[in-house]
Amino acid sequence: MMREKSVPKPIHEYEAEVVPGLEELAMHELRNTLGSRLTGMRRTRAGFLRFAYGAAPARLNRLRSVIALYAVHHFDIPRPRAFLGNQHFSRLCEILRAVADGFGGPASSFGIGAAGSDSPVMLRLRAELGDALGLPYAEDGKGQLYMRLLRGNSGGWEALLRTTPAPLSKRRYREVDVPGALNASVAYAMTRLAAAPPNATVVNLCSGSTTILIEHALSQPTHRSLAIDLDATMLAAGTCNAAAAKRRHIIHLLGDARAAPLPRQCADLLYADLPFGKLIGTHADNERLYPAILREAARLARASAKLIALTHEIKLLRRCVRGPGWRIVDELPIALSGLHPRIFVLARDIGRSA
């Protein structure tokens, strides 16, 4: 009896939106996650990667370094007005309905991102899509069913449909959000920059809503994770989020990052999302805070420990590192919400111990 040949899955084109500066890290995750079914990956512009993928799309929605993922659909049209023509409009509606069907529940709103979004053509397209889909247009212009319209590099136009009702970086475990909370894809990136031994003790100073430690614990569940923050409201938010992520083993400690309630040389890896002096704190505060935190981190760190720190106060951190305890081994500039912070990887400098 002859076996039927398996039909290969169709190959689709996707665009991944990532934090500018994290493209290489995201490409590494894409290769590791998607394997040989991933082809043609390339960076098209800052913060965007294009690739083709020929397997079930469910695996794509588990990516942690990606802000949002879009399926790319090409339209051979000269200008956006042609989206209103019967043939192209019908196809656009079909694509949008197919994406919404994959959400696991009905979409509550839709949105369009495009140049000239308030032009008469785009306003008419919004209105006609709303009628055809039976959905209101989102107040923020995005909504759950979100589409971007771009001019194609080789002619025509592209409709890019977000594959999930919310960005991938908006983690489901983030039940309690707080002002200044760290973007989860940046937190994930921080956890990729230094290794720790099995059964390591990991300490997060200025832990906030615990995003960094949750991202760490999702891939390293055997590590002992300690979150320290001076703000009881932040600790309560972090405790709630860790429980939602099923990472209840993360220990939350009320304490000052400048004098943590922990013994010397207890940490194999440390994280710190330092105040930028913008939304939280001031530059004058940071002038006193940063050197104190670095001294305390040096006290807590074992000889082989690393400290992964995110800050927008780049000159200040570099100046503080000239003191005893640490040396910079790597730094990664990123663009985040209109700011240009850096992720620093610091190693213990035993020759100038604190």
mmCIF file of C-alpha atoms in Angstrom:
data_model
loop_
_atom_site.group_PDB
_atom_site.id
_atom_site.type_symbol
_atom_site.label_atom_id
_atom_site.label_comp_id
_atom_site.label_asym_id
_atom_site.label_seq_id
_atom_site.Cartn_x
_atom_site.Cartn_y
_atom_site.Cartn_z
ATOM 1 C CA MET A 1 0.000 0.000 0.000
ATOM 2 C CA MET A 2 1.457 3.345 -1.021
ATOM 3 C CA ARG A 3 1.778 6.006 1.619
ATOM 4 C CA GLU A 4 0.320 9.398 0.815
ATOM 5 C CA LYS A 5 2.957 12.089 0.565
ATOM 6 C CA SER A 6 2.691 14.720 3.257
ATOM 7 C CA VAL A 7 1.756 18.094 1.880
ATOM 8 C CA PRO A 8 4.309 20.727 2.884
ATOM 9 C CA LYS A 9 2.931 23.644 4.882
ATOM 10 C CA PRO A 10 2.787 26.903 2.936
ATOM 11 C CA ILE A 11 5.551 29.402 3.549
ATOM 12 C CA HIS A 12 4.403 32.781 4.821
ATOM 13 C CA GLU A 13 6.285 36.034 5.196
ATOM 14 C CA TYR A 14 6.390 37.720 8.600
ATOM 15 C CA GLU A 15 7.750 40.897 10.115
ATOM 16 C CA ALA A 16 8.957 41.012 13.708
ATOM 17 C CA GLU A 17 9.005 44.335 15.525
ATOM 18 C CA VAL A 18 11.725 44.484 18.166
ATOM 19 C CA VAL A 19 13.294 47.117 20.410
ATOM 20 C CA PRO A 20 15.937 48.880 18.269
ATOM 21 C CA GLY A 21 19.307 47.600 19.423
ATOM 22 C CA LEU A 22 18.011 44.095 20.185
ATOM 23 C CA GLU A 23 17.854 42.884 16.577
ATOM 24 C CA GLU A 24 20.788 40.443 16.893
ATOM 25 C CA LEU A 25 19.415 38.954 20.087
ATOM 26 C CA ALA A 26 15.974 38.574 18.492
ATOM 27 C CA MET A 27 17.482 36.914 15.409
ATOM 28 C CA HIS A 28 19.245 34.432 17.702
ATOM 29 C CA GLU A 29 15.963 33.581 19.433
ATOM 30 C CA LEU A 30 14.161 33.230 16.097
ATOM 31 C CA ARG A 31 16.778 30.776 14.816
ATOM 32 C CA ASN A 32 16.713 28.735 18.018
ATOM 33 C CA THR A 33 12.920 28.685 18.259
ATOM 34 C CA LEU A 34 11.931 28.161 14.635
ATOM 35 C CA GLY A 35 14.799 26.003 13.363
ATOM 36 C CA SER A 36 15.100 24.953 9.737
ATOM 37 C CA ARG A 37 11.592 26.176 8.799
ATOM 38 C CA LEU A 38 12.901 29.742 9.158
ATOM 39 C CA THR A 39 14.382 31.201 5.956
ATOM 40 C CA GLY A 40 15.451 34.518 4.486
ATOM 41 C CA MET A 41 15.779 36.375 7.798
ATOM 42 C CA ARG A 42 17.046 39.916 7.428
ATOM 43 C CA ARG A 43 16.921 43.271 9.138
ATOM 44 C CA THR A 44 14.935 45.710 6.990
ATOM 45 C CA ARG A 45 15.329 48.817 9.182
ATOM 46 C CA ALA A 46 15.988 49.640 12.824
ATOM 47 C CA GLY A 47 13.665 47.561 14.987
ATOM 48 C CA PHE A 48 12.218 45.349 12.220
ATOM 49 C CA LEU A 49 13.132 41.885 10.923
ATOM 50 C CA ARG A 50 11.631 40.072 7.921
ATOM 51 C CA PHE A 51 11.643 36.299 7.460
ATOM 52 C CA ALA A 52 9.727 33.427 5.913
ATOM 53 C CA TYR A 53 8.363 30.546 7.965
ATOM 54 C CA GLY A 54 6.863 27.307 6.732
ATOM 55 C CA ALA A 55 5.306 25.664 9.795
ATOM 56 C CA ALA A 56 2.386 26.136 12.191
ATOM 57 C CA PRO A 57 2.322 29.776 13.353
ATOM 58 C CA ALA A 58 1.558 28.931 17.009
ATOM 59 C CA ARG A 59 5.280 28.703 17.809
ATOM 60 C CA LEU A 60 5.782 32.273 16.583
ATOM 61 C CA ASN A 61 3.542 33.622 19.315
ATOM 62 C CA ARG A 62 5.869 32.250 22.009
ATOM 63 C CA LEU A 63 8.739 34.559 21.035
ATOM 64 C CA ARG A 64 9.915 36.628 24.019
ATOM 65 C CA SER A 65 12.364 39.084 22.440
ATOM 66 C CA VAL A 66 9.756 40.361 19.968
ATOM 67 C CA ILE A 67 7.440 43.293 20.664
ATOM 68 C CA ALA A 68 4.871 42.241 18.047
ATOM 69 C CA LEU A 69 4.679 39.881 15.085
ATOM 70 C CA TYR A 70 2.936 40.636 11.777
ATOM 71 C CA ALA A 71 1.899 38.446 8.856
ATOM 72 C CA VAL A 72 2.760 40.205 5.584
ATOM 73 C CA HIS A 73 0.284 40.288 2.672
ATOM 74 C CA HIS A 74 1.206 41.877 -0.657
ATOM 75 C CA PHE A 75 -1.261 43.831 -2.791
ATOM 76 C CA ASP A 76 -0.422 44.751 -6.374
ATOM 77 C CA ILE A 77 -1.943 48.212 -6.209
ATOM 78 C CA PRO A 78 -0.502 51.670 -7.010
ATOM 79 C CA ARG A 79 -1.939 53.579 -4.037
ATOM 80 C CA PRO A 80 -4.003 53.014 -0.833
ATOM 81 C CA ARG A 81 -7.227 54.166 -2.540
ATOM 82 C CA ALA A 82 -7.207 50.841 -4.412
ATOM 83 C CA PHE A 83 -7.840 49.001 -1.100
ATOM 84 C CA LEU A 84 -11.401 50.316 -1.449
ATOM 85 C CA GLY A 85 -11.935 48.513 -4.773
ATOM 86 C CA ASN A 86 -14.214 45.502 -4.521
ATOM 87 C CA GLN A 87 -11.580 42.811 -5.218
ATOM 88 C CA HIS A 88 -8.899 44.172 -2.892
ATOM 89 C CA PHE A 89 -11.359 45.218 -0.174
ATOM 90 C CA SER A 90 -12.901 41.728 -0.130
ATOM 91 C CA ARG A 91 -9.451 40.165 0.179
ATOM 92 C CA LEU A 92 -8.497 42.581 2.958
ATOM 93 C CA CYS A 93 -11.641 41.705 4.931
ATOM 94 C CA GLU A 94 -10.991 37.984 4.428
ATOM 95 C CA ILE A 95 -7.447 38.344 5.771
ATOM 96 C CA LEU A 96 -8.599 40.357 8.785
ATOM 97 C CA ARG A 97 -11.331 37.835 9.624
ATOM 98 C CA ALA A 98 -8.861 34.940 9.356
ATOM 99 C CA VAL A 99 -6.502 36.620 11.825
ATOM 100 C CA ALA A 100 -9.341 37.396 14.231
ATOM 101 C CA ASP A 101 -10.528 33.758 14.063
ATOM 102 C CA GLY A 102 -7.146 32.719 15.463
ATOM 103 C CA PHE A 103 -7.525 34.835 18.610
ATOM 104 C CA GLY A 104 -9.557 32.260 20.499
ATOM 105 C CA GLY A 105 -12.323 34.802 21.061
ATOM 106 C CA PRO A 106 -14.004 37.641 19.189
ATOM 107 C CA ALA A 107 -11.999 40.826 18.638
ATOM 108 C CA SER A 108 -13.408 43.888 20.392
ATOM 109 C CA SER A 109 -11.938 46.594 18.129
ATOM 110 C CA PHE A 110 -9.664 47.191 15.165
ATOM 111 C CA GLY A 111 -7.055 49.750 14.159
ATOM 112 C CA ILE A 112 -4.881 50.846 11.254
ATOM 113 C CA GLY A 113 -1.358 52.217 11.292
ATOM 114 C CA ALA A 114 -0.410 54.054 8.109
ATOM 115 C CA ALA A 115 1.113 57.255 6.842
ATOM 116 C CA GLY A 116 -1.643 59.812 6.323
ATOM 117 C CA SER A 117 -3.967 57.966 8.705
ATOM 118 C CA ASP A 118 -6.273 61.010 8.870
ATOM 119 C CA SER A 119 -6.506 61.455 5.097
ATOM 120 C CA PRO A 120 -9.945 61.134 3.435
ATOM 121 C CA VAL A 121 -8.940 57.781 1.882
ATOM 122 C CA MET A 122 -7.858 56.285 5.222
ATOM 123 C CA LEU A 123 -10.902 57.651 7.034
ATOM 124 C CA ARG A 124 -13.155 56.060 4.404
ATOM 125 C CA LEU A 125 -11.236 52.773 4.649
ATOM 126 C CA ARG A 126 -11.644 52.820 8.433
ATOM 127 C CA ALA A 127 -15.380 53.386 8.124
ATOM 128 C CA GLU A 128 -15.951 50.684 5.502
ATOM 129 C CA LEU A 129 -13.826 48.122 7.333
ATOM 130 C CA GLY A 130 -15.720 48.874 10.542
ATOM 131 C CA ASP A 131 -19.029 48.224 8.794
ATOM 132 C CA ALA A 132 -17.803 45.056 7.095
ATOM 133 C CA LEU A 133 -16.196 43.597 10.229
ATOM 134 C CA GLY A 134 -18.809 44.804 12.677
ATOM 135 C CA LEU A 135 -16.093 46.313 14.902
ATOM 136 C CA PRO A 136 -15.538 49.780 16.342
ATOM 137 C CA TYR A 137 -12.333 51.654 15.572
ATOM 138 C CA ALA A 138 -10.041 51.686 18.615
ATOM 139 C CA GLU A 139 -9.491 54.969 20.448
ATOM 140 C CA ASP A 140 -5.722 54.425 20.416
ATOM 141 C CA GLY A 141 -5.758 53.574 16.691
ATOM 142 C CA LYS A 142 -4.634 50.009 17.357
ATOM 143 C CA GLY A 143 -7.148 47.845 19.158
ATOM 144 C CA GLN A 144 -7.019 44.065 19.150
ATOM 145 C CA LEU A 145 -7.227 43.520 15.391
ATOM 146 C CA TYR A 146 -4.390 45.730 14.230
ATOM 147 C CA MET A 147 -3.125 46.276 10.695
ATOM 148 C CA ARG A 148 -0.268 48.362 9.314
ATOM 149 C CA LEU A 149 -0.219 49.533 5.693
ATOM 150 C CA LEU A 150 3.163 50.101 4.044
ATOM 151 C CA ARG A 151 4.418 50.825 0.558
ATOM 152 C CA GLY A 152 6.202 47.690 -0.701
ATOM 153 C CA ASN A 153 9.915 47.911 -1.455
ATOM 154 C CA SER A 154 9.403 46.309 -4.857
ATOM 155 C CA GLY A 155 6.193 48.134 -5.707
ATOM 156 C CA GLY A 156 2.601 47.778 -4.613
ATOM 157 C CA TRP A 157 1.428 47.970 -1.019
ATOM 158 C CA GLU A 158 1.588 45.626 1.975
ATOM 159 C CA ALA A 159 -0.956 44.891 4.677
ATOM 160 C CA LEU A 160 0.767 43.676 7.848
ATOM 161 C CA LEU A 161 -1.606 41.994 10.282
ATOM 162 C CA ARG A 162 -0.577 41.607 13.915
ATOM 163 C CA THR A 163 -0.920 37.917 14.739
ATOM 164 C CA THR A 164 -2.109 38.403 18.340
ATOM 165 C CA PRO A 165 -4.793 40.620 19.941
ATOM 166 C CA ALA A 166 -2.119 42.341 22.055
ATOM 167 C CA PRO A 167 1.622 42.820 21.480
ATOM 168 C CA LEU A 168 3.757 39.838 22.487
ATOM 169 C CA SER A 169 5.691 42.118 24.844
ATOM 170 C CA LYS A 170 2.495 42.705 26.815
ATOM 171 C CA ARG A 171 2.841 39.588 28.928
ATOM 172 C CA ARG A 172 -0.232 37.886 30.314
ATOM 173 C CA TYR A 173 1.379 37.675 33.736
ATOM 174 C CA ARG A 174 1.533 41.499 33.969
ATOM 175 C CA GLU A 175 -1.658 41.663 36.037
ATOM 176 C CA VAL A 176 -0.487 44.736 37.923
ATOM 177 C CA ASP A 177 1.191 47.447 35.876
ATOM 178 C CA VAL A 178 3.086 50.322 37.466
ATOM 179 C CA PRO A 179 4.485 53.605 36.103
ATOM 180 C CA GLY A 180 7.893 53.075 34.553
ATOM 181 C CA ALA A 181 7.484 49.286 34.367
ATOM 182 C CA LEU A 182 10.136 47.702 32.181
ATOM 183 C CA ASN A 183 9.276 46.491 28.679
ATOM 184 C CA ALA A 184 9.184 42.688 28.979
ATOM 185 C CA SER A 185 11.179 42.080 25.798
ATOM 186 C CA VAL A 186 13.987 44.261 27.212
ATOM 187 C CA ALA A 187 13.806 42.335 30.485
ATOM 188 C CA TYR A 188 14.107 39.098 28.524
ATOM 189 C CA ALA A 189 17.130 40.486 26.674
ATOM 190 C CA MET A 190 18.808 41.295 29.990
ATOM 191 C CA THR A 191 18.446 37.672 31.051
ATOM 192 C CA ARG A 192 20.287 36.520 27.910
ATOM 193 C CA LEU A 193 23.465 38.526 28.510
ATOM 194 C CA ALA A 194 25.127 36.510 31.282
ATOM 195 C CA ALA A 195 25.047 32.888 32.363
ATOM 196 C CA ALA A 196 24.772 31.656 35.944
ATOM 197 C CA PRO A 197 25.632 28.220 37.367
ATOM 198 C CA PRO A 198 22.959 25.616 38.168
ATOM 199 C CA ASN A 199 21.075 26.374 41.397
ATOM 200 C CA ALA A 200 22.420 29.943 41.349
ATOM 201 C CA THR A 201 21.198 32.728 43.603
ATOM 202 C CA VAL A 202 19.926 35.642 41.517
ATOM 203 C CA VAL A 203 19.287 39.054 43.071
ATOM 204 C CA ASN A 204 17.272 41.874 41.470
ATOM 205 C CA LEU A 205 17.940 45.256 43.086
ATOM 206 C CA CYS A 206 15.252 47.905 42.427
ATOM 207 C CA SER A 207 13.027 45.026 41.325
ATOM 208 C CA GLY A 208 9.884 47.069 40.613
ATOM 209 C CA SER A 209 7.094 44.875 39.248
ATOM 210 C CA THR A 210 9.509 41.879 39.030
ATOM 211 C CA THR A 211 9.497 41.641 35.240
ATOM 212 C CA ILE A 212 13.235 40.856 35.006
ATOM 213 C CA LEU A 213 13.139 38.037 37.566
ATOM 214 C CA ILE A 214 9.989 36.542 36.038
ATOM 215 C CA GLU A 215 11.636 36.483 32.603
ATOM 216 C CA HIS A 216 14.734 34.920 34.194
ATOM 217 C CA ALA A 217 12.738 32.330 36.126
ATOM 218 C CA LEU A 218 10.748 31.276 33.050
ATOM 219 C CA SER A 219 13.943 29.845 31.545
ATOM 220 C CA GLN A 220 15.852 29.090 34.769
ATOM 221 C CA PRO A 221 13.282 27.700 37.232
ATOM 222 C CA THR A 222 15.904 26.056 39.488
ATOM 223 C CA HIS A 223 17.618 29.341 40.374
ATOM 224 C CA ARG A 224 16.880 30.997 43.709
ATOM 225 C CA SER A 225 15.431 34.405 42.828
ATOM 226 C CA LEU A 226 15.325 37.342 45.250
ATOM 227 C CA ALA A 227 13.533 40.620 44.441
ATOM 228 C CA ILE A 228 14.409 43.674 46.560
ATOM 229 C CA ASP A 229 12.583 46.999 46.495
ATOM 230 C CA LEU A 230 12.038 49.804 48.976
ATOM 231 C CA ASP A 231 8.457 50.415 47.813
ATOM 232 C CA ALA A 232 5.883 48.062 49.347
ATOM 233 C CA THR A 233 3.436 48.832 46.515
ATOM 234 C CA MET A 234 6.022 47.710 43.955
ATOM 235 C CA LEU A 235 6.674 44.516 45.897
ATOM 236 C CA ALA A 236 2.949 43.764 46.057
ATOM 237 C CA ALA A 237 2.694 44.248 42.284
ATOM 238 C CA GLY A 238 5.709 42.014 41.726
ATOM 239 C CA THR A 239 4.317 39.299 44.004
ATOM 240 C CA CYS A 240 1.019 39.338 42.106
ATOM 241 C CA ASN A 241 2.749 39.189 38.715
ATOM 242 C CA ALA A 242 5.056 36.346 39.799
ATOM 243 C CA ALA A 243 2.029 34.352 40.963
ATOM 244 C CA ALA A 244 0.291 34.980 37.622
ATOM 245 C CA ALA A 245 3.418 33.700 35.854
ATOM 246 C CA LYS A 246 3.358 30.599 38.113
ATOM 247 C CA ARG A 247 6.729 31.635 39.549
ATOM 248 C CA ARG A 248 5.716 31.799 43.197
ATOM 249 C CA HIS A 249 9.214 30.706 44.273
ATOM 250 C CA ILE A 250 10.503 34.248 43.636
ATOM 251 C CA ILE A 251 11.134 35.734 47.088
ATOM 252 C CA HIS A 252 10.180 39.405 47.532
ATOM 253 C CA LEU A 253 12.057 41.362 50.205
ATOM 254 C CA LEU A 254 11.252 44.876 51.395
ATOM 255 C CA GLY A 255 14.595 46.618 51.578
ATOM 256 C CA ASP A 256 16.864 49.384 50.373
ATOM 257 C CA ALA A 257 18.995 48.476 47.340
ATOM 258 C CA ARG A 258 21.819 50.391 49.019
ATOM 259 C CA ALA A 259 21.697 48.101 52.070
ATOM 260 C CA ALA A 260 20.016 44.841 51.087
ATOM 261 C CA PRO A 261 18.932 42.434 53.849
ATOM 262 C CA LEU A 262 21.302 39.746 52.514
ATOM 263 C CA PRO A 263 24.751 38.409 53.508
ATOM 264 C CA ARG A 264 28.016 39.160 51.738
ATOM 265 C CA GLN A 265 28.938 37.220 48.590
ATOM 266 C CA CYS A 266 25.571 35.472 48.276
ATOM 267 C CA ALA A 267 24.736 36.283 44.625
ATOM 268 C CA ASP A 268 25.854 34.538 41.447
ATOM 269 C CA LEU A 269 24.039 37.052 39.214
ATOM 270 C CA LEU A 270 22.510 40.465 39.848
ATOM 271 C CA TYR A 271 20.062 42.639 37.917
ATOM 272 C CA ALA A 272 19.197 46.309 38.356
ATOM 273 C CA ASP A 273 16.676 48.427 36.444
ATOM 274 C CA LEU A 274 18.098 51.704 37.674
ATOM 275 C CA PRO A 275 15.956 54.865 37.880
ATOM 276 C CA PHE A 276 16.403 56.995 34.767
ATOM 277 C CA GLY A 277 15.860 60.272 36.629
ATOM 278 C CA LYS A 278 12.875 61.060 34.370
ATOM 279 C CA LEU A 279 9.614 59.341 35.312
ATOM 280 C CA ILE A 280 11.155 58.011 38.544
ATOM 281 C CA GLY A 281 13.684 59.976 40.578
ATOM 282 C CA THR A 282 15.938 62.853 39.524
ATOM 283 C CA HIS A 283 19.493 63.181 38.265
ATOM 284 C CA ALA A 284 20.507 64.627 41.630
ATOM 285 C CA ASP A 285 19.024 61.583 43.375
ATOM 286 C CA ASN A 286 20.872 59.279 40.995
ATOM 287 C CA GLU A 287 24.218 61.003 41.707
ATOM 288 C CA ARG A 288 23.940 59.613 45.231
ATOM 289 C CA LEU A 289 22.021 56.430 44.456
ATOM 290 C CA TYR A 290 24.129 54.874 41.687
ATOM 291 C CA PRO A 291 27.471 54.643 43.527
ATOM 292 C CA ALA A 292 25.705 53.317 46.621
ATOM 293 C CA ILE A 293 23.933 50.578 44.636
ATOM 294 C CA LEU A 294 27.159 49.568 42.872
ATOM 295 C CA ARG A 295 28.948 49.291 46.225
ATOM 296 C CA GLU A 296 26.137 47.180 47.632
ATOM 297 C CA ALA A 297 26.010 44.980 44.532
ATOM 298 C CA ALA A 298 29.769 44.414 44.898
ATOM 299 C CA ARG A 299 29.229 43.386 48.521
ATOM 300 C CA LEU A 300 26.563 40.862 47.517
ATOM 301 C CA ALA A 301 28.383 39.450 44.486
ATOM 302 C CA ARG A 302 30.515 36.344 44.433
ATOM 303 C CA ALA A 303 33.856 36.581 42.643
ATOM 304 C CA SER A 304 32.501 35.307 39.304
ATOM 305 C CA ALA A 305 29.199 37.216 39.456
ATOM 306 C CA LYS A 306 27.913 39.612 36.809
ATOM 307 C CA LEU A 307 25.675 42.634 37.237
ATOM 308 C CA ILE A 308 23.253 43.423 34.378
ATOM 309 C CA ALA A 309 22.059 47.013 34.695
ATOM 310 C CA LEU A 310 19.746 49.133 32.543
ATOM 311 C CA THR A 311 20.035 52.915 32.699
ATOM 312 C CA HIS A 312 19.610 56.103 30.730
ATOM 313 C CA GLU A 313 22.218 57.777 32.966
ATOM 314 C CA ILE A 314 25.063 56.448 30.820
ATOM 315 C CA LYS A 315 27.769 58.948 31.756
ATOM 316 C CA LEU A 316 26.903 58.658 35.430
ATOM 317 C CA LEU A 317 27.134 54.867 35.438
ATOM 318 C CA ARG A 318 30.458 54.927 33.604
ATOM 319 C CA ARG A 319 31.792 57.431 36.107
ATOM 320 C CA CYS A 320 30.605 55.311 39.042
ATOM 321 C CA VAL A 321 32.237 52.166 37.630
ATOM 322 C CA ARG A 322 35.612 53.898 37.832
ATOM 323 C CA GLY A 323 35.346 53.338 41.575
ATOM 324 C CA PRO A 324 36.012 49.993 43.257
ATOM 325 C CA GLY A 325 34.104 46.803 42.677
ATOM 326 C CA TRP A 326 33.138 46.545 39.003
ATOM 327 C CA ARG A 327 34.355 46.844 35.418
ATOM 328 C CA ILE A 328 32.318 47.122 32.215
ATOM 329 C CA VAL A 329 32.612 44.069 29.962
ATOM 330 C CA ASP A 330 29.824 44.914 27.514
ATOM 331 C CA GLU A 331 27.173 47.530 26.824
ATOM 332 C CA LEU A 332 24.173 47.395 24.528
ATOM 333 C CA PRO A 333 22.516 50.643 23.359
ATOM 334 C CA ILE A 334 18.773 50.421 22.745
ATOM 335 C CA ALA A 335 15.912 52.803 21.881
ATOM 336 C CA LEU A 336 12.988 52.715 24.255
ATOM 337 C CA SER A 337 9.954 55.034 24.394
ATOM 338 C CA GLY A 338 11.852 57.945 22.874
ATOM 339 C CA LEU A 339 14.872 57.444 25.140
ATOM 340 C CA HIS A 340 18.226 55.826 24.388
ATOM 341 C CA PRO A 341 19.262 53.822 27.454
ATOM 342 C CA ARG A 342 21.931 51.116 27.588
ATOM 343 C CA ILE A 343 22.148 47.671 29.079
ATOM 344 C CA PHE A 344 25.492 47.297 30.842
ATOM 345 C CA VAL A 345 27.157 43.994 31.701
ATOM 346 C CA LEU A 346 29.501 44.469 34.643
ATOM 347 C CA ALA A 347 31.961 41.940 36.065
ATOM 348 C CA ARG A 348 33.535 41.944 39.514
ATOM 349 C CA ASP A 349 36.877 43.699 39.637
ATOM 350 C CA ILE A 350 38.597 41.794 42.415
ATOM 351 C CA GLY A 351 41.740 43.880 42.064
ATOM 352 C CA ARG A 352 39.730 46.912 43.240
ATOM 353 C CA SER A 353 37.297 45.185 45.566
ATOM 354 C CA ALA A 354 34.809 47.275 47.494
#
